[in-house]
Amino acid sequence: MEMKKLIDESNLYIMNTYKRFPIVLRKGRGMKVWSTDGKEYLDFVGGVAVNILGHCHPKVVIAIQKQAQRLLHVSNYYHIGPQIRLAKLLVQHTFADKVFFCNSGAEANEAAIKLARKYSKENVNPDRFEIITAENSFHGRTLAALTATGQEKFQKGFEPLVPGFKHVPFNDVDAIGQAITMNTCAIMLEPVQGEGGVKIPDPDYLKEVRKICDENSLLLILDEVQTGMGRTGKFFAYEHFGITPDIMTIAKGLGGGVPIGAMLATDKVALAFQPGTHASTFGGNPLVCAAAVTTIETLLEDGFILDQCNRMSEYMKERLINLREKFPHLIADIRGLGLLIGMELTRECEPLVKACLEMGVLVNCAAGNVLRFIPPLIVQKKDIDHLINVLGKALEGLK
Ligand code: PLP
C-alpha cells in the first residue's frame, strides 16, 4: 500500500497519542531503517534508546526464531528456562540479588514503588510510604509512575494523582534533606535525566544521596530505563558514580528491540515481595527473555561494544562541539554520557528534527529545545560524520 494511504489509515484507526512524522518504517538493519516508499534513514533515535545492538541484530533475530519454535508463552505458575538464564545474567553483572520481570519501563517503576512501600512499612516503620523524586524527571505514563514524574505537563488532566510523591530540584542534595519527613520511604532518581533534556548531575550527587538514604533508612531507587544496558558506556550508569542502589528499574535496551522490563533489588529488600504480592502475566515471557539473554551476552562479549560506545561518545561530542563553534547563536550546550548526548539549542528543535528527517537522518527532541542523540551503540565514525554534515546543513537553514 502506498505510504500516504497507510498514514491515512493510521490516523483513522490508531488513537491519537503520538505526534508522528509522516513516514512509515518497514525495515531496519544496523544503523539504518527504510520507509515503505524505499527511502533510507540513518537512525540516531534507535527506538528511543531501545535498539542498542542496531536494528535486527542477527544474533537476536536467531534467538527469537529459535525460541519461537520451541515455546512462546507459559504462565509464571511454572519455572521458565530463558527467564532463569536472564535473571542469573543480570544478578551476575549488577549489585542485585533478585529480579522481577515485567513488560515496560513504567511497569518496572510501578513494581519498584510497590516494593519500596511494602519493604519500608514492614521493616522500618508502618507510616512510611512517601517517595521523593526529582523535578524534570520522567518515570513513565502509568498513574504512579506519572505521579513520580516531575513534570506537570504529563500529569495535567489525570488528577487526582497517586498520593505520596514529592518533587525536589535535580542535583540538589540539600533539597532532598529538607524534603524528608517521618513518612519518607525512598528516593527515586534517574542517574542522568533523559527525557528531561540530558541532564547530568555533579559527580558526587548520587554518592551524597546514597549517604542520606543510609543515614535515614531510606531506599535508593535508580531508574535506569534509559541509562541502562550500556547506554552511558558502562553496563549501568550507577557504575560511574561509585554507588549501588537498593532497587533499579530497567527496560528499553534490555530486549534488543522486544518489549521487556525488569525491577532488580538486593535480597534484603526483595524479601518484601512474596507469592501473591505482585505479578505480571507476560512478565519474563520465554520469547522476550531469550531475546534479552542474547542481547546482554552480545553487549558484554569481550567488552567491544562498550568500548565502541565510549570511543564514539568522545568522537561525537568533539564533532558537536566543533559544530557549536560554527553556530554559537543556535547551539547553547553539548553534554552527554556515553551515547546519551544532548545538544541544547537556543530555540525549539522541531524544525531541525524535520530538516534532518528530510535529509534522511532520524534525530529526536527532548524537553523542547534539546536534540537528544541515542543511537545504537554500534554507531561508527562514518555515521557520526554523516550526522554532523546533515546537522550542519539543517542549522544553516535555520540562520
Ligand atoms: N523511565 C525512564 C527514565 C524513561 O526514559 C522512560 C521512557 O522514556 C520510562 C521510564 C518509561 O518507559 P516505558 O515507555 O517503557 O514505559
XYZ file of C-alpha atoms and ligand atoms in Angstrom:
415
model
C 0.000 0.000 0.000
C 1.269 3.458 -0.815
C 2.668 5.439 2.153
C 0.098 8.243 2.073
C -2.765 5.711 2.270
C -1.108 3.896 5.177
C -0.737 7.149 7.080
C -4.427 7.977 6.454
C -5.374 4.577 7.883
C -3.006 5.069 10.820
C -4.814 8.307 11.633
C -8.196 6.638 11.158
C -7.652 3.589 13.353
C -4.990 4.407 15.953
C -5.589 6.636 18.989
C -4.010 9.982 18.541
C -1.450 9.788 21.387
C 1.708 10.371 19.326
C 2.752 13.309 17.195
C 4.172 11.218 14.351
C 6.377 12.215 11.443
C 4.827 11.426 8.044
C 6.774 8.271 7.181
C 6.029 4.559 7.651
C 9.085 2.497 8.578
C 9.124 -1.112 7.417
C 12.663 -2.468 7.540
C 15.837 -1.962 9.553
C 19.413 -3.237 9.592
C 22.181 -1.989 11.871
C 22.120 1.835 11.934
C 19.635 2.120 9.062
C 15.887 1.979 8.574
C 13.831 2.185 5.386
C 10.354 3.608 4.824
C 7.693 1.899 2.712
C 8.497 4.237 -0.199
C 12.074 2.913 -0.188
C 13.811 5.947 1.381
C 16.804 5.166 3.612
C 17.329 6.815 7.019
C 20.303 6.817 9.365
C 18.817 6.234 12.811
C 20.111 8.307 15.740
C 16.908 7.655 17.719
C 17.232 3.861 17.865
C 13.636 3.337 19.019
C 14.361 5.830 21.840
C 17.385 4.048 23.307
C 15.957 0.573 22.610
C 17.913 -0.780 19.631
C 21.275 -0.906 21.414
C 22.705 -3.508 19.014
C 21.219 -1.834 15.944
C 18.167 -2.960 14.015
C 17.546 -6.693 13.618
C 20.892 -7.813 15.057
C 21.369 -11.294 13.521
C 22.108 -12.985 16.864
C 18.951 -11.543 18.452
C 16.854 -12.453 15.401
C 18.099 -16.054 15.514
C 17.492 -16.294 19.274
C 13.897 -15.124 18.736
C 13.367 -17.537 15.826
C 14.698 -20.491 17.816
C 12.670 -19.647 20.915
C 9.522 -19.034 18.836
C 9.766 -22.586 17.508
C 10.291 -24.032 20.990
C 7.941 -22.175 23.344
C 6.252 -18.767 23.031
C 4.475 -18.367 26.326
C 3.710 -20.185 29.538
C 2.438 -18.915 32.854
C 4.621 -17.810 35.731
C 2.915 -20.621 37.661
C 5.848 -22.637 36.272
C 9.599 -22.059 36.073
C 10.790 -20.713 32.708
C 14.261 -21.522 31.317
C 15.112 -18.289 29.437
C 13.778 -16.244 32.391
C 16.120 -18.067 34.774
C 19.087 -17.522 32.432
C 18.273 -13.825 32.103
C 17.862 -13.280 35.855
C 21.179 -15.057 36.504
C 22.973 -12.866 33.956
C 21.534 -9.671 35.463
C 22.425 -10.725 39.003
C 25.968 -11.750 37.966
C 26.614 -8.366 36.361
C 24.923 -5.957 38.804
C 24.546 -5.098 42.503
C 21.268 -7.024 42.606
C 20.388 -10.414 44.083
C 16.865 -10.821 42.703
C 14.898 -9.772 39.613
C 11.200 -9.242 38.881
C 10.235 -9.215 35.190
C 7.585 -7.062 33.555
C 6.979 -5.542 30.140
C 7.993 -1.870 30.139
C 9.806 0.891 31.976
C 6.654 2.268 33.574
C 5.722 -1.174 34.878
C 9.208 -1.671 36.276
C 8.815 1.617 38.154
C 5.367 0.617 39.451
C 6.964 -2.562 40.796
C 9.787 -0.543 42.390
C 7.334 1.852 44.057
C 5.268 -1.039 45.431
C 8.359 -2.885 46.683
C 9.764 0.241 48.362
C 6.478 0.918 50.159
C 5.990 -2.684 51.267
C 9.584 -3.167 52.416
C 9.595 0.087 54.391
C 6.198 -0.410 56.021
C 7.121 -3.914 57.117
C 10.764 -3.377 58.043
C 11.264 0.243 59.026
C 8.036 1.957 60.081
C 4.370 1.370 59.078
C 3.938 5.119 58.398
C 6.479 5.160 55.603
C 5.130 5.443 52.061
C 6.342 8.731 50.575
C 8.852 8.788 47.715
C 10.997 11.794 46.810
C 11.708 12.190 43.102
C 13.303 14.925 41.008
C 11.764 17.832 39.157
C 12.070 17.368 35.420
C 12.292 13.589 35.826
C 10.492 11.041 33.680
C 9.358 7.691 35.024
C 6.547 6.612 32.669
C 2.830 7.033 31.980
C 1.015 4.652 34.343
C -0.564 6.530 37.246
C 2.049 6.051 39.968
C 4.955 6.391 37.510
C 3.290 9.517 36.135
C 2.946 10.929 39.641
C 6.614 10.144 40.283
C 7.443 12.033 37.084
C 8.401 15.593 37.995
C 6.779 17.297 35.006
C 3.283 18.773 35.298
C 2.705 18.747 31.540
C 2.430 14.949 31.588
C 0.138 14.919 34.648
C -2.384 17.527 33.540
C -5.909 16.160 33.160
C -5.226 12.916 35.020
C -5.803 14.159 38.549
C -6.292 13.018 41.237
C -2.771 11.628 41.157
C -1.412 8.950 43.476
C -0.682 10.272 46.986
C 2.809 10.078 48.440
C 5.204 11.716 45.977
C 7.329 14.831 46.482
C 9.482 16.525 43.851
C 12.740 18.351 44.519
C 15.215 20.025 42.136
C 17.578 17.519 40.497
C 21.242 17.661 41.522
C 20.390 19.423 44.807
C 21.294 17.352 47.863
C 20.077 19.955 50.375
C 16.625 19.951 48.782
C 16.385 16.214 49.409
C 17.464 16.682 53.021
C 14.711 19.264 53.541
C 12.023 17.152 51.865
C 12.495 14.071 54.070
C 9.755 13.520 56.652
C 8.676 10.735 59.028
C 6.728 9.311 56.075
C 9.544 9.146 53.528
C 10.477 5.636 52.406
C 12.616 6.137 49.297
C 14.400 8.459 46.906
C 13.898 7.675 43.228
C 16.149 9.178 40.560
C 17.407 8.771 37.029
C 21.240 8.805 37.186
C 21.115 11.069 34.120
C 17.806 12.690 33.211
C 16.972 11.647 29.661
C 13.521 12.962 28.712
C 14.216 15.996 30.897
C 16.866 17.125 28.388
C 20.012 15.022 29.059
C 20.858 16.443 32.495
C 23.997 15.008 34.103
C 24.390 15.517 37.866
C 27.590 16.588 39.643
C 29.994 13.651 40.136
C 29.273 13.450 43.903
C 25.494 13.918 43.783
C 24.498 10.255 43.840
C 27.136 9.460 46.465
C 25.648 12.082 48.749
C 22.121 10.877 48.060
C 23.246 7.337 48.908
C 24.633 8.657 52.203
C 21.354 10.420 53.037
C 19.477 7.195 52.305
C 21.750 5.190 54.596
C 21.537 7.733 57.423
C 17.727 7.823 57.279
C 16.977 4.160 56.453
C 15.579 5.172 53.062
C 15.782 3.093 49.903
C 17.565 4.408 46.840
C 15.694 3.545 43.642
C 17.534 4.221 40.400
C 15.505 4.385 37.216
C 17.955 3.109 34.591
C 15.267 2.509 31.984
C 17.065 4.883 29.626
C 20.600 4.976 31.049
C 20.984 1.209 31.475
C 22.204 -1.523 29.131
C 25.450 0.155 28.137
C 23.891 3.453 27.064
C 26.286 5.565 29.161
C 29.387 3.492 28.346
C 29.090 1.206 31.377
C 26.612 -1.643 31.729
C 24.626 0.523 34.160
C 25.083 4.223 34.842
C 25.368 3.827 38.632
C 28.831 2.333 37.995
C 30.064 5.822 37.017
C 29.131 7.244 40.408
C 30.729 4.768 42.837
C 27.469 3.692 44.481
C 24.889 0.946 44.260
C 21.129 1.397 44.620
C 18.756 -0.809 46.621
C 16.347 -1.097 43.707
C 16.926 -0.487 39.985
C 14.491 -0.446 37.091
C 15.408 -1.282 33.506
C 13.634 -1.749 30.159
C 14.288 -0.159 26.726
C 17.587 -1.747 25.559
C 17.141 -4.896 27.677
C 15.434 -6.923 24.945
C 17.355 -5.502 21.975
C 14.008 -4.427 20.479
C 11.376 -6.612 22.129
C 9.184 -5.298 24.978
C 10.577 -6.283 28.373
C 11.193 -4.523 31.671
C 12.710 -5.596 34.962
C 12.991 -4.441 38.541
C 16.147 -5.536 40.381
C 16.792 -5.421 44.113
C 19.031 -6.628 46.890
C 17.948 -9.782 48.731
C 17.138 -7.792 51.857
C 14.617 -5.583 50.043
C 13.313 -8.233 47.615
C 12.104 -10.335 50.566
C 9.135 -7.956 50.906
C 7.677 -9.492 47.723
C 6.165 -12.911 48.370
C 3.791 -15.066 46.295
C 0.667 -13.008 45.610
C 2.141 -9.558 46.284
C 2.987 -8.654 42.677
C 2.656 -10.309 39.278
C 2.502 -9.916 35.509
C 1.007 -12.375 33.004
C 3.584 -11.658 30.324
C 6.449 -10.665 32.653
C 9.507 -12.809 31.910
C 7.849 -14.474 28.913
C 10.148 -17.071 27.229
C 10.280 -15.250 23.885
C 11.374 -11.853 25.219
C 13.757 -13.372 27.770
C 15.512 -15.377 25.042
C 15.984 -12.131 23.107
C 17.258 -10.334 26.227
C 19.753 -13.099 27.125
C 21.307 -12.855 23.659
C 21.240 -9.050 23.790
C 23.168 -8.981 27.080
C 25.626 -11.687 26.005
C 26.324 -9.785 22.778
C 26.613 -6.431 24.557
C 29.089 -7.733 27.123
C 31.015 -10.091 24.821
C 34.714 -9.115 25.180
C 33.722 -5.521 26.065
C 33.955 -4.428 22.445
C 30.574 -2.701 22.204
C 31.011 -0.751 25.454
C 34.480 0.351 24.277
C 32.994 1.372 20.955
C 30.255 3.297 22.798
C 32.864 5.242 24.792
C 35.054 5.941 21.764
C 32.110 7.103 19.674
C 30.837 9.211 22.569
C 34.115 11.152 22.658
C 34.209 11.496 18.875
C 30.613 12.631 18.617
C 30.907 15.206 21.418
C 34.069 16.556 19.803
C 32.333 16.900 16.414
C 29.270 18.514 18.014
C 31.464 20.978 19.920
C 33.081 21.944 16.601
C 29.615 22.498 15.195
C 28.791 24.702 18.159
C 31.762 26.894 17.316
C 30.214 27.439 13.882
C 26.716 28.145 15.211
C 27.217 29.736 18.662
C 23.943 31.663 18.419
C 21.952 28.429 17.815
C 23.750 25.858 19.991
C 23.837 26.644 23.714
C 25.451 23.481 25.093
C 26.739 19.996 24.279
C 26.630 17.389 27.036
C 26.343 13.662 27.419
C 27.468 10.441 28.992
C 28.267 7.576 26.630
C 25.800 7.620 23.780
C 23.146 9.647 25.581
C 24.109 13.012 24.159
C 22.227 16.301 24.191
C 22.673 19.380 22.040
C 20.822 22.230 23.683
C 19.564 24.829 21.249
C 18.700 28.434 21.872
C 15.280 27.708 20.326
C 12.780 24.882 19.759
C 14.332 21.927 17.969
C 11.316 20.733 15.973
C 12.334 22.498 12.682
C 15.793 20.956 12.930
C 14.360 17.474 13.511
C 12.156 17.904 10.426
C 15.043 19.176 8.298
C 17.209 16.188 9.318
C 14.344 13.796 8.521
C 14.034 15.278 5.047
C 17.777 14.728 4.598
C 17.483 11.079 5.729
C 18.624 11.271 9.354
C 16.402 10.482 12.355
C 17.048 12.584 15.448
C 14.898 13.233 18.477
C 13.933 16.215 20.595
C 13.726 16.209 24.411
C 12.402 18.972 26.646
C 11.523 21.126 23.614
C 14.968 22.537 22.879
C 17.438 19.694 23.329
C 18.346 17.473 20.389
C 18.878 14.089 22.012
C 21.100 11.552 20.276
C 20.531 7.981 21.476
C 21.831 5.857 18.589
C 22.541 2.136 18.607
C 25.809 1.520 20.497
C 27.285 0.074 17.298
C 27.348 3.521 15.651
C 30.519 4.210 13.654
C 32.582 7.287 12.808
C 31.192 7.402 9.282
C 27.633 7.559 10.685
C 28.590 10.401 13.009
C 30.319 12.248 10.153
C 27.135 11.927 8.102
C 25.019 13.199 11.012
C 27.287 16.214 11.515
C 27.154 17.008 7.819
C 23.338 16.888 7.786
C 23.055 18.822 11.079
C 25.349 21.499 9.657
C 23.087 21.921 6.635
C 19.970 21.925 8.817
C 21.465 24.568 11.141
C 22.491 26.615 8.116
C 18.843 26.561 7.020
C 17.789 27.997 10.409
C 20.027 31.031 10.191
N 11.867 5.804 32.911
C 12.665 6.469 32.080
C 13.928 7.070 32.624
C 12.346 6.616 30.734
O 13.158 7.306 29.917
C 11.156 6.030 30.261
C 10.766 6.172 28.849
O 11.220 7.002 28.120
C 10.341 5.328 31.161
C 10.730 5.226 32.479
C 9.069 4.689 30.711
O 9.335 3.548 29.971
P 8.190 2.871 29.089
O 7.865 3.816 27.988
O 8.814 1.589 28.608
O 7.041 2.624 29.999
